[in-house]
Tab-separated table of C-alpha atoms and ligand atoms in Angstrom:
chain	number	residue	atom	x	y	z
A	1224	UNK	CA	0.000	0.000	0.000
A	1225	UNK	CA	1.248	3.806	-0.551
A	1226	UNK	CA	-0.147	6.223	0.886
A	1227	UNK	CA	2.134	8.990	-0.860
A	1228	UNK	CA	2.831	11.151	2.281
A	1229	UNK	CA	4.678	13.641	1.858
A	1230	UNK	CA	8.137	13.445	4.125
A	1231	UNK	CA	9.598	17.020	3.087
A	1232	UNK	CA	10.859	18.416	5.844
A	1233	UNK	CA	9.493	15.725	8.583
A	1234	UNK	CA	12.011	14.275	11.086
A	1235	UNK	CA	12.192	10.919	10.837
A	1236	UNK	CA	14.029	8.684	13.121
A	1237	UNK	CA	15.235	4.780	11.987
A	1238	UNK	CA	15.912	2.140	14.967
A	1239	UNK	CA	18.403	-0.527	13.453
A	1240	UNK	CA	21.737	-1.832	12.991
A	1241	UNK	CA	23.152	0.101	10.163
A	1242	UNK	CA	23.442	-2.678	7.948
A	1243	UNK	CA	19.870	-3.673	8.348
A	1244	UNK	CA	18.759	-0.570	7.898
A	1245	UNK	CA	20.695	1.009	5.061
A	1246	UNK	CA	18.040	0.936	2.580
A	1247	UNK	CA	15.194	2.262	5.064
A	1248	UNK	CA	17.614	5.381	5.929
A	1249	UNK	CA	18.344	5.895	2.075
A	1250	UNK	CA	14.448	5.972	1.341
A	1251	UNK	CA	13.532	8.423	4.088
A	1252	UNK	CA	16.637	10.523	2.734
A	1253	UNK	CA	15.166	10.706	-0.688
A	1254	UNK	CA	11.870	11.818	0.331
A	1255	UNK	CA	13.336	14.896	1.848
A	1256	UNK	CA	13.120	13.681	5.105
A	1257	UNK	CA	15.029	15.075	8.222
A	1258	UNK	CA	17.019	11.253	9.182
A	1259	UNK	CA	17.988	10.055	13.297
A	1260	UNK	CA	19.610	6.714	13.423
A	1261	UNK	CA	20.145	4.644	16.559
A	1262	UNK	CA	21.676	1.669	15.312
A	1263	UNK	CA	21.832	0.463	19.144
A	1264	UNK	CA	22.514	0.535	22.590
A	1265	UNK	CA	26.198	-1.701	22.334
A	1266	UNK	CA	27.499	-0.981	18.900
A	1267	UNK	CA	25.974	1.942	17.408
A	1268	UNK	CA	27.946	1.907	14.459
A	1269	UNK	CA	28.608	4.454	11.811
A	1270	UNK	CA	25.620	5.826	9.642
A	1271	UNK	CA	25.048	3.944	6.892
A	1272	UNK	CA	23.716	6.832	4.815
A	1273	UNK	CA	25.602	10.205	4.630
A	1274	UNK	CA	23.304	13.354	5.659
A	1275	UNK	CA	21.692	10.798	8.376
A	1276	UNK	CA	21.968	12.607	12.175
A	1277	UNK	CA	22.812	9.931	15.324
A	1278	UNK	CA	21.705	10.894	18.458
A	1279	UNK	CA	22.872	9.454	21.718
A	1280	UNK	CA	21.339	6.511	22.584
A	1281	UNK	CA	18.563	7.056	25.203
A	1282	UNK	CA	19.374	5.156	28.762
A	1283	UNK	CA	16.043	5.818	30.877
A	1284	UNK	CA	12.358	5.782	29.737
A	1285	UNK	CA	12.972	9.535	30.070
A	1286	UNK	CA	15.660	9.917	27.520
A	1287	UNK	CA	13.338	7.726	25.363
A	1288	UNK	CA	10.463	9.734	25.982
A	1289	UNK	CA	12.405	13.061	25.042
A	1290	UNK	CA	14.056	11.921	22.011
A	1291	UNK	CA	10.158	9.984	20.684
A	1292	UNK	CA	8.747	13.547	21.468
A	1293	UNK	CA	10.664	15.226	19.240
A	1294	UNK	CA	10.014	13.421	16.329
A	1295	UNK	CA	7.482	13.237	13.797
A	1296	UNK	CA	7.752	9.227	12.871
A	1297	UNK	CA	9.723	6.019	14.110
A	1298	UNK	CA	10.659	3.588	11.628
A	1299	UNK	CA	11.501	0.128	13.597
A	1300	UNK	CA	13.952	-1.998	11.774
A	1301	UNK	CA	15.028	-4.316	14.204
A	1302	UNK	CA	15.419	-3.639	17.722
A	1303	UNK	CA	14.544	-6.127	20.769
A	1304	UNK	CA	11.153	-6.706	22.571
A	1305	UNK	CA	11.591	-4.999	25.165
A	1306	UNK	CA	12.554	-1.899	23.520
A	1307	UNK	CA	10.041	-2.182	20.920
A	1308	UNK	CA	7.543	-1.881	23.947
A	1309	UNK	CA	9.250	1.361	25.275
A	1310	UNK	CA	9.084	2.699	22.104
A	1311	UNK	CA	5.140	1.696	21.178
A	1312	UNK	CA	4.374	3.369	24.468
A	1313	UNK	CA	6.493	5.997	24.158
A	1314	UNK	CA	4.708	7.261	20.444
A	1315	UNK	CA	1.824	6.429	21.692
A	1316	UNK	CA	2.046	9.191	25.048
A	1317	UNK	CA	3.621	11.710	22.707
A	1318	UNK	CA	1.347	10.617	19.304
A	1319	UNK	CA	4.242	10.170	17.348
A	1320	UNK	CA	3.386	7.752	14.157
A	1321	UNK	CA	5.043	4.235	14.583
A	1322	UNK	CA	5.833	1.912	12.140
A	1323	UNK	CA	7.646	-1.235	11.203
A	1324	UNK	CA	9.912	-1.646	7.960
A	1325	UNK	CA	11.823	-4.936	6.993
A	1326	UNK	CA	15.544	-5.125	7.303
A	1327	UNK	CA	17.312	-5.521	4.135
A	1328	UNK	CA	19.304	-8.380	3.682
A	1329	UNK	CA	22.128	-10.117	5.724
A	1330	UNK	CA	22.601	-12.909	4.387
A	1331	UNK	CA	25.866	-14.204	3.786
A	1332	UNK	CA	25.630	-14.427	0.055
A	1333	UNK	CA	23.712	-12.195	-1.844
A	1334	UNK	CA	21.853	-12.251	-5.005
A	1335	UNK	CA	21.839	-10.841	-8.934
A	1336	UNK	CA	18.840	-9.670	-10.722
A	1337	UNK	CA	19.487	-9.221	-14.447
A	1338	UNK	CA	17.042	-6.480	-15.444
A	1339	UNK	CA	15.736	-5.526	-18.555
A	1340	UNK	CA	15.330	-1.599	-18.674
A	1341	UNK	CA	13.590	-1.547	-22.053
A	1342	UNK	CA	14.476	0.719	-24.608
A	1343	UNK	CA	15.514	3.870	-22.852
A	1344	UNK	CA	12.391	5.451	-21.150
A	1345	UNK	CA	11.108	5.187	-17.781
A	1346	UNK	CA	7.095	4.486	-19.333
A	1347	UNK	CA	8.882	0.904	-20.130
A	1348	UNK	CA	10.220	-0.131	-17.071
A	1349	UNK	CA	8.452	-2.785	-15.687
A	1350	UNK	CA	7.052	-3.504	-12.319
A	1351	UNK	CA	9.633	-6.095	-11.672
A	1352	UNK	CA	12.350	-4.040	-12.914
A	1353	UNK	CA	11.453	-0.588	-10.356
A	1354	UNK	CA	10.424	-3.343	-7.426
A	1355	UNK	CA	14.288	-5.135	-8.068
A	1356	UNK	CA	16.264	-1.413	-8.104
A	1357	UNK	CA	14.378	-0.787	-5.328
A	1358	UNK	CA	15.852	-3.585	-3.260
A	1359	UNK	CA	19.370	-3.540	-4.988
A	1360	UNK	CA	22.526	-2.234	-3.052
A	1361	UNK	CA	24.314	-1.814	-6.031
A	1362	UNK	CA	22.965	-0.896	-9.588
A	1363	UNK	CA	25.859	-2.451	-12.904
A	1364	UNK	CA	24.634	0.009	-15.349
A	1365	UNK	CA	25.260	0.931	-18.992
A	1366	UNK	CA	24.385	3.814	-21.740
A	1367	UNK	CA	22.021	1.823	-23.157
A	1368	UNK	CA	19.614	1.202	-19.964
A	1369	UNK	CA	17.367	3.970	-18.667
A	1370	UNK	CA	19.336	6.549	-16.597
A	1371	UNK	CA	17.677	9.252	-16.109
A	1372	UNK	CA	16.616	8.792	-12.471
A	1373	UNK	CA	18.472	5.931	-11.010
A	1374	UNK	CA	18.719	8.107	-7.953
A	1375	UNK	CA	15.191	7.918	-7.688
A	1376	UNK	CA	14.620	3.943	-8.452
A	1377	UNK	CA	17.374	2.818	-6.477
A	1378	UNK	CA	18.064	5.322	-3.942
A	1379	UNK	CA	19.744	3.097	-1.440
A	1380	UNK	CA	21.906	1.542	-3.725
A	1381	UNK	CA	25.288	2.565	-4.930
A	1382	UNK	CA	25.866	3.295	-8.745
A	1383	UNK	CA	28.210	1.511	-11.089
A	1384	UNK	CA	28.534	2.347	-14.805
A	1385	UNK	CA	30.078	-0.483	-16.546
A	1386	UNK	CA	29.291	1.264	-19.928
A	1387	UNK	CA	30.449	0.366	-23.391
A	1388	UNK	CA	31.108	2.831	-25.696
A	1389	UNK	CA	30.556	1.796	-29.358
A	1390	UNK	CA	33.376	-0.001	-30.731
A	1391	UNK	CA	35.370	-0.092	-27.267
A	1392	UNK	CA	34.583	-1.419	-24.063
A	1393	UNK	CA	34.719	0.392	-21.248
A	1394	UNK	CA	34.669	-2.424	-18.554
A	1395	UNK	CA	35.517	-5.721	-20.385
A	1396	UNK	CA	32.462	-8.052	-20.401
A	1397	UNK	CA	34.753	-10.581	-18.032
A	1398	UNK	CA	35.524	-8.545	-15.729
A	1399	UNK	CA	31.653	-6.847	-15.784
A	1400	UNK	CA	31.035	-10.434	-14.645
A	1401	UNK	CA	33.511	-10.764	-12.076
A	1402	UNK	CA	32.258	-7.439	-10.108
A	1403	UNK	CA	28.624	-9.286	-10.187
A	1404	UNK	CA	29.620	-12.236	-8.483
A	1405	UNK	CA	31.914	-10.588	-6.094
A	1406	UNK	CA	29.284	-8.059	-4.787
A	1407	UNK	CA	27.153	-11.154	-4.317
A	1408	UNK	CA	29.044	-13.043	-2.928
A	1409	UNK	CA	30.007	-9.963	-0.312
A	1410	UNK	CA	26.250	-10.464	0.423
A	1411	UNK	CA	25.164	-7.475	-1.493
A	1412	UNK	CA	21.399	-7.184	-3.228
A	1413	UNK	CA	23.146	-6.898	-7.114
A	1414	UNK	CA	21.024	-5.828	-9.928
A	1415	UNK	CA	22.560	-5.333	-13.361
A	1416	UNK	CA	20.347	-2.971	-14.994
A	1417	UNK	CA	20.567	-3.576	-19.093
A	1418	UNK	CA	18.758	-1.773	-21.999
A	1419	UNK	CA	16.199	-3.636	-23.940
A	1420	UNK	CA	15.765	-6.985	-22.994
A	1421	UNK	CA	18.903	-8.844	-20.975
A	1422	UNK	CA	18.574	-11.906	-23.206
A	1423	UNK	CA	18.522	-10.317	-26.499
A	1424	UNK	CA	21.737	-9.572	-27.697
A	1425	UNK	CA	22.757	-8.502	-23.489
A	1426	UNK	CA	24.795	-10.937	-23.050
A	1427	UNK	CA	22.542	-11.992	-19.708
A	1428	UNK	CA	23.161	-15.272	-20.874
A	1429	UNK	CA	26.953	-15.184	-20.213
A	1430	UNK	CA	25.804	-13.557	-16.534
A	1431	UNK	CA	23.854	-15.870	-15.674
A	1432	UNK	CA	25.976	-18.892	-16.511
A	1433	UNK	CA	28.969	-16.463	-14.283
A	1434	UNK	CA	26.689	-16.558	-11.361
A	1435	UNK	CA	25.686	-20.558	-11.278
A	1436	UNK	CA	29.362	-21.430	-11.998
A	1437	UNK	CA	30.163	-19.039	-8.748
A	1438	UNK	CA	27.052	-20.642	-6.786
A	1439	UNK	CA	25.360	-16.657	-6.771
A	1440	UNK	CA	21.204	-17.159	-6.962
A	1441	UNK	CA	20.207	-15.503	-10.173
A	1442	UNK	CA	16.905	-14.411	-11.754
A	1443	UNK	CA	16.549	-12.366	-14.717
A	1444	UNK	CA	13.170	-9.740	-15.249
A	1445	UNK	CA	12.786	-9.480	-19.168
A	1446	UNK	CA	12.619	-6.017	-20.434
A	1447	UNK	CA	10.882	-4.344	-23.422
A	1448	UNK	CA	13.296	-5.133	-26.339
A	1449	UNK	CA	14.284	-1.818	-28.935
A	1450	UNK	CA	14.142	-4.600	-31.309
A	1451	UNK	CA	10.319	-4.152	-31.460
A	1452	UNK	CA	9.245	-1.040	-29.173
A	1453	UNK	CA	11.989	0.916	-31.414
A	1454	UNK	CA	10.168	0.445	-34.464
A	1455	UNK	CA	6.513	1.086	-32.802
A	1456	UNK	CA	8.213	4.581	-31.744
A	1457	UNK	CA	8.505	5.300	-35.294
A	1458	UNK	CA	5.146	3.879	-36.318
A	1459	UNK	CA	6.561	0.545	-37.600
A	1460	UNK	CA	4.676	-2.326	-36.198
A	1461	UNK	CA	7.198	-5.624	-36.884
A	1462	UNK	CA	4.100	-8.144	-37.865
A	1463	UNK	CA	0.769	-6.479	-39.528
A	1464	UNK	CA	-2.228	-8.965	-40.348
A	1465	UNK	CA	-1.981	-9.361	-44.637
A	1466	UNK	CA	1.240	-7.896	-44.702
A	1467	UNK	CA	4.174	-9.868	-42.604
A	1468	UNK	CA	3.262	-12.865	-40.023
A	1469	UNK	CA	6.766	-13.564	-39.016
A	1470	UNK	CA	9.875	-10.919	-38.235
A	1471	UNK	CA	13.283	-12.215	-37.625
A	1472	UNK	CA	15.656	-9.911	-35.011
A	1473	UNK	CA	19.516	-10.152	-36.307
A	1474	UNK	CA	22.397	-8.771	-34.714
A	1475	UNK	CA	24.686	-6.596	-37.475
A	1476	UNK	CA	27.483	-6.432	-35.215
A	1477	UNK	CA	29.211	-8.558	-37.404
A	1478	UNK	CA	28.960	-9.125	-41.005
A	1479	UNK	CA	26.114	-11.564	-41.932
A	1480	UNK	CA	27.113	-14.397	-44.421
A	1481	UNK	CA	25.667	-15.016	-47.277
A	1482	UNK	CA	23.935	-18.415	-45.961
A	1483	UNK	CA	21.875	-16.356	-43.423
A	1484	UNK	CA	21.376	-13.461	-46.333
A	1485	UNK	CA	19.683	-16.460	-48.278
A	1486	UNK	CA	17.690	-17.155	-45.624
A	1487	UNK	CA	16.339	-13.929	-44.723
A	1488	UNK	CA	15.455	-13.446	-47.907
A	1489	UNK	CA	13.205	-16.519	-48.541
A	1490	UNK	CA	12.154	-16.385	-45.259
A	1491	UNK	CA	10.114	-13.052	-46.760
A	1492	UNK	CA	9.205	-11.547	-43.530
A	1493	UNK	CA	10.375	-8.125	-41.261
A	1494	UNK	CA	13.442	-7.806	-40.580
A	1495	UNK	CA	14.805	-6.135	-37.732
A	1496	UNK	CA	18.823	-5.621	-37.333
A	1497	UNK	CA	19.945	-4.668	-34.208
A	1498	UNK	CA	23.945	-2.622	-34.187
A	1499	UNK	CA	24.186	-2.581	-37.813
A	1500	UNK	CA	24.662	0.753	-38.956
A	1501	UNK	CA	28.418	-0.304	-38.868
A	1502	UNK	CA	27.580	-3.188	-41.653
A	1503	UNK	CA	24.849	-1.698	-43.589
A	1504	UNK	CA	25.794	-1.404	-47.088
A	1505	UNK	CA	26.970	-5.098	-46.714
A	1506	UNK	CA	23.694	-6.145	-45.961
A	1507	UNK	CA	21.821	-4.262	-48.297
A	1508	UNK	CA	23.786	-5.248	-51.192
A	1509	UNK	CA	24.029	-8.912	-49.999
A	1510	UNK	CA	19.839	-9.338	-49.668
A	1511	UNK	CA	19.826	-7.477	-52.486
A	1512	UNK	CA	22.266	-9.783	-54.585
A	1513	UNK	CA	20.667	-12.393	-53.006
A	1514	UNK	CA	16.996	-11.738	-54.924
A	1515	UNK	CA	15.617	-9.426	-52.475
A	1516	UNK	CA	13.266	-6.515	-54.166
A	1517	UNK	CA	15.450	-3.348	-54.328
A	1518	UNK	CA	12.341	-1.647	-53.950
A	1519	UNK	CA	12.193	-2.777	-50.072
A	1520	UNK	CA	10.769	0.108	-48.027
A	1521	UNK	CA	13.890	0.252	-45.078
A	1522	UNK	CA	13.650	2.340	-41.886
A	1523	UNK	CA	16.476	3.602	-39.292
A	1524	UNK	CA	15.067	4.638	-36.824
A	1525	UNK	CA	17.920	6.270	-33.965
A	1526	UNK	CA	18.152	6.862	-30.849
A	1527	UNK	CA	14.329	5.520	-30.041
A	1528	UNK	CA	12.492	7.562	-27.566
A	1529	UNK	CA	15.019	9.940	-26.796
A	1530	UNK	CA	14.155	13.919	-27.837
A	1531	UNK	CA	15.923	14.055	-30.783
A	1532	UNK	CA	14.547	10.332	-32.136
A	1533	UNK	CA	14.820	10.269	-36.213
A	1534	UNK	CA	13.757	8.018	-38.401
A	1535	UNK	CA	15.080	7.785	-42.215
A	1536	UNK	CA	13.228	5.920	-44.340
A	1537	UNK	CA	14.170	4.595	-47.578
A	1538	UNK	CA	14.447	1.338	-49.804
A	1539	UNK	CA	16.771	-1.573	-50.513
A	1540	UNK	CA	18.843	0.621	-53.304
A	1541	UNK	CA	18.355	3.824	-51.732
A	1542	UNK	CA	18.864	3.737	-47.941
A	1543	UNK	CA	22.772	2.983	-47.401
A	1544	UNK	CA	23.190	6.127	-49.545
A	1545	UNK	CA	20.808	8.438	-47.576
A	1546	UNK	CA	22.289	7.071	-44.318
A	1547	UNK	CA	25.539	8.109	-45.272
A	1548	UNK	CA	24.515	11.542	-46.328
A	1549	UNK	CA	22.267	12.220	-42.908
A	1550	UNK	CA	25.605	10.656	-40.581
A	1551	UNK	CA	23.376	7.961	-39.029
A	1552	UNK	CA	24.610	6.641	-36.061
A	1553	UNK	CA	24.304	4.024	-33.622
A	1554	UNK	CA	22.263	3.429	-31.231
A	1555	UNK	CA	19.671	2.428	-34.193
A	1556	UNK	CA	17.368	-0.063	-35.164
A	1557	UNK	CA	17.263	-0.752	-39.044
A	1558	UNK	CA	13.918	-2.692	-40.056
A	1559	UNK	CA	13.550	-4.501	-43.520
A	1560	UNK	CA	10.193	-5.251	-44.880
A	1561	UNK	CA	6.639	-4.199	-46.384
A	1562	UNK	CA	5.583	-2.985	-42.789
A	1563	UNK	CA	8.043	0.272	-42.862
A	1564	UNK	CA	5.555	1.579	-45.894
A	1565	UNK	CA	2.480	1.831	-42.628
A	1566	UNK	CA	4.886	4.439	-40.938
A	1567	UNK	CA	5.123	6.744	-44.615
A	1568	UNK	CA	2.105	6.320	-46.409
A	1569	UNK	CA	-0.467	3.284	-46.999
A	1570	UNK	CA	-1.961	2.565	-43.823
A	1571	UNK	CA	-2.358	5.817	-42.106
A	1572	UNK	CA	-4.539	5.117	-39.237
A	1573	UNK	CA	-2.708	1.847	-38.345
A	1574	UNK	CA	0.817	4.440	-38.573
A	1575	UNK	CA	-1.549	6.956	-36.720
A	1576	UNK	CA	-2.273	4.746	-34.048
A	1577	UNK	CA	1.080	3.229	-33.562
A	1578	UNK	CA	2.297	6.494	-33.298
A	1579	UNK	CA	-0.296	7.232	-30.145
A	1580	UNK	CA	0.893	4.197	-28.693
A	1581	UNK	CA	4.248	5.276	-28.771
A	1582	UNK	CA	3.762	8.331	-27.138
A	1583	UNK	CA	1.572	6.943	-24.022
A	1584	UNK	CA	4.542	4.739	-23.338
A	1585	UNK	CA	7.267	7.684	-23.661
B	620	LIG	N1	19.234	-5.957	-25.231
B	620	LIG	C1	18.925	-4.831	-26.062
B	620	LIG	C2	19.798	-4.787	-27.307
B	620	LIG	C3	21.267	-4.654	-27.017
B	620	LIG	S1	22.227	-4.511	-28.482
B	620	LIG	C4	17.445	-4.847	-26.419
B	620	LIG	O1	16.751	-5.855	-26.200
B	620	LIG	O2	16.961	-3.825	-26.885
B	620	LIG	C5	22.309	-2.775	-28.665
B	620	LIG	C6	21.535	-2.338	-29.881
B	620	LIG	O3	20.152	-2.205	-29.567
B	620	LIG	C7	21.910	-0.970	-30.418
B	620	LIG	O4	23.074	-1.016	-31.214
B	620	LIG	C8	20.691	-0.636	-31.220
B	620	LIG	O5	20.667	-1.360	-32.420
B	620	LIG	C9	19.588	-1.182	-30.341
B	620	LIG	N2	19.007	-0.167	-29.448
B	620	LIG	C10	18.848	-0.271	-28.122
B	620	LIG	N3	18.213	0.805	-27.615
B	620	LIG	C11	17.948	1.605	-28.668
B	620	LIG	C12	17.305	2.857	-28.816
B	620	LIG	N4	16.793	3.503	-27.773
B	620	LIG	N5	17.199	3.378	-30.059
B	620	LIG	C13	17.692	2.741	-31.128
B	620	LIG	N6	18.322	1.560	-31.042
B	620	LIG	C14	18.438	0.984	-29.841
């Protein structure tokens, strides 16, 4: 349940070890929140959370009574029965709100959560994905995830960019691995936030495998791939009923033989090619040598959902030309097929509402 109460302002004080309690202090931070932390009466420990005040820890009913009175809420994490009844009673005398939040995790080995962060924009995060940032204590992240307000999703977390910029790589995927299991296996709450979909060309796969080889529980939330939400942002829908029932997604990060050219080409469906800008013109002129129509309406469509998103549409014969002259760039999503004509002309309301779609979700 959330009640959406505001916290601006509102002094706030969080009964826990520090550990326990990180993640409660970090959320009462990020609301604004003035933050008191006893972590306890032995080893009160340092505060977890930067900006959070400690007070001294109260020895009598009266010191409890003082510090409860001044107050506006107590968050319990953990703290033992006979203290939690002090405390009740005390907010109760002074009507200070009480209430009771679950530590975050101890155990001994942590956890990763591969999540997908769909395309770019926070309308296609999922559920899972905000509920497992949430949790995290540390957030992998790269350029191609949604950014913008990772403060916000994951406030009690620590952020790691382990970004790859094109054609070099900033963190190598290995070692990208290695920091997973380690922060697991230091009992930390790992996610490793990825754009699109983790198991479409995310390399997940390879993370996963990491994690079982190092014993490290793993689950992966599947994201909104740019290999189909791309497209829709640019009025491209990848099947359409009497036009295309299948679409194949291909990576262009490497040069696509001539077997799989054949292929594509009798397969006679969308196609969607994720990183190719950097092989283009080979593919065009290979599925075009290979008995494709030149005549093939082709899209680009860069840099989906973000404020300057362009789409250049073209044909077969055509588009490697015009992408060269406009200086597209990666990050794009090239689609292949009789569908690109619903996002120029043809279709217009199914382009029209495609379009509408796109927008709700940005
Ligand atoms: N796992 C991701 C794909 C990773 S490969 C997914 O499911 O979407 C990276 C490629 O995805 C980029 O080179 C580009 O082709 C495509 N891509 C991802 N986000 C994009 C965006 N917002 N706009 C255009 N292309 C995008």
């Amino acid at each position: 349940m959330s009640l959406g109460l505001d916290f601006a302002g509102k002094r706030v004080l969080v009964i826990g070890g520090a550990r326990a309690a990180r993640r409660v202090l970090a959320r009462y931070l990020a609301s604004g929140a003035s933050v008191y932390h006893l972590a306890g009466p032995v080893s009160p420990g340092a505060p977890a959370v930067a900006g959070v005040t400690t007070p001294v820890y109260p020895r009598s009913l009266g010191a409890w009574d003082t510090l409860i009175a001044a107050v506006d809420l107590v968050a319990i994490v953990e703290t033992s029965p006979g203290t939690d009844v002090t405390i009740a009673a005390a907010c109760a005398r002074h009507r200070t709100w009480l209430t009771r939040e679950s530590a975050a995790a101890t155990a001994p080995v942590g956890s990763v959560t591969l999540v997908g962060g769909g395309p770019g924009v926070e309308g296609l995060l999922t559920q899972g994905a905000l509920a497992a940032l949430g949790a995290a204590d540390i957030v992998y992240y790269d350029r191609l995830g949604p950014t913008d307000r990772l403060d916000a999703w994951a406030p009690g977390a620590e952020h790691i960019d382990v970004g790859k910029a094109p054609g070099h790589h900033a963190i190598p995927q290995r070692d990208a691995e290695r920091m997973l299991v380690a922060s697991a296996l230091a009992g930390l709450t790992v996610v490793r936030l990825k754009g699109g979909d983790p198991f479409v060309f995310g390399r997940g796969g390879e993370e996963v495998l990491a994690c079982r080889a190092a014993d490290v529980p793993v689950t992966v939330i599947s994201g909104v791939t740019s290999a189909i939400a791309v497209p829709a942002a640019a009025g491209i829908p990848v099947t359409h009923r009497d036009i295309t029932r299948l679409f194949t997604v291909i990576s262009g990060h490497a040069p696509i033989s001539d077997t799989e050219l054949t292929h594509l080409v009798g397969l006679n469906g969308t196609i969607v090619v994720l990183m190719g800008i950097g092989t283009l013109q080979q593919l065009v002129a290979g599925l075009s040598r290979l008995g494709m129509r030149t005549d093939m309406p082709v899209a680009i469509v860069e840099r989906g959902f973000a404020h300057d998103q362009r789409t250049t549409l073209g044909r077969l014969d055509t588009i490697a030309g015009l992408a060269a002259g406009a200086g597209v760039r990666s990050p794009a999503v090239v689609v292949i097929g009789e569908v690109v004509s619903l996002a120029s002309h043809g279709d217009d309301a199914a382009a029209a509402l495609l379009r509408e779609a796109a927008e709700l979700a940005g």
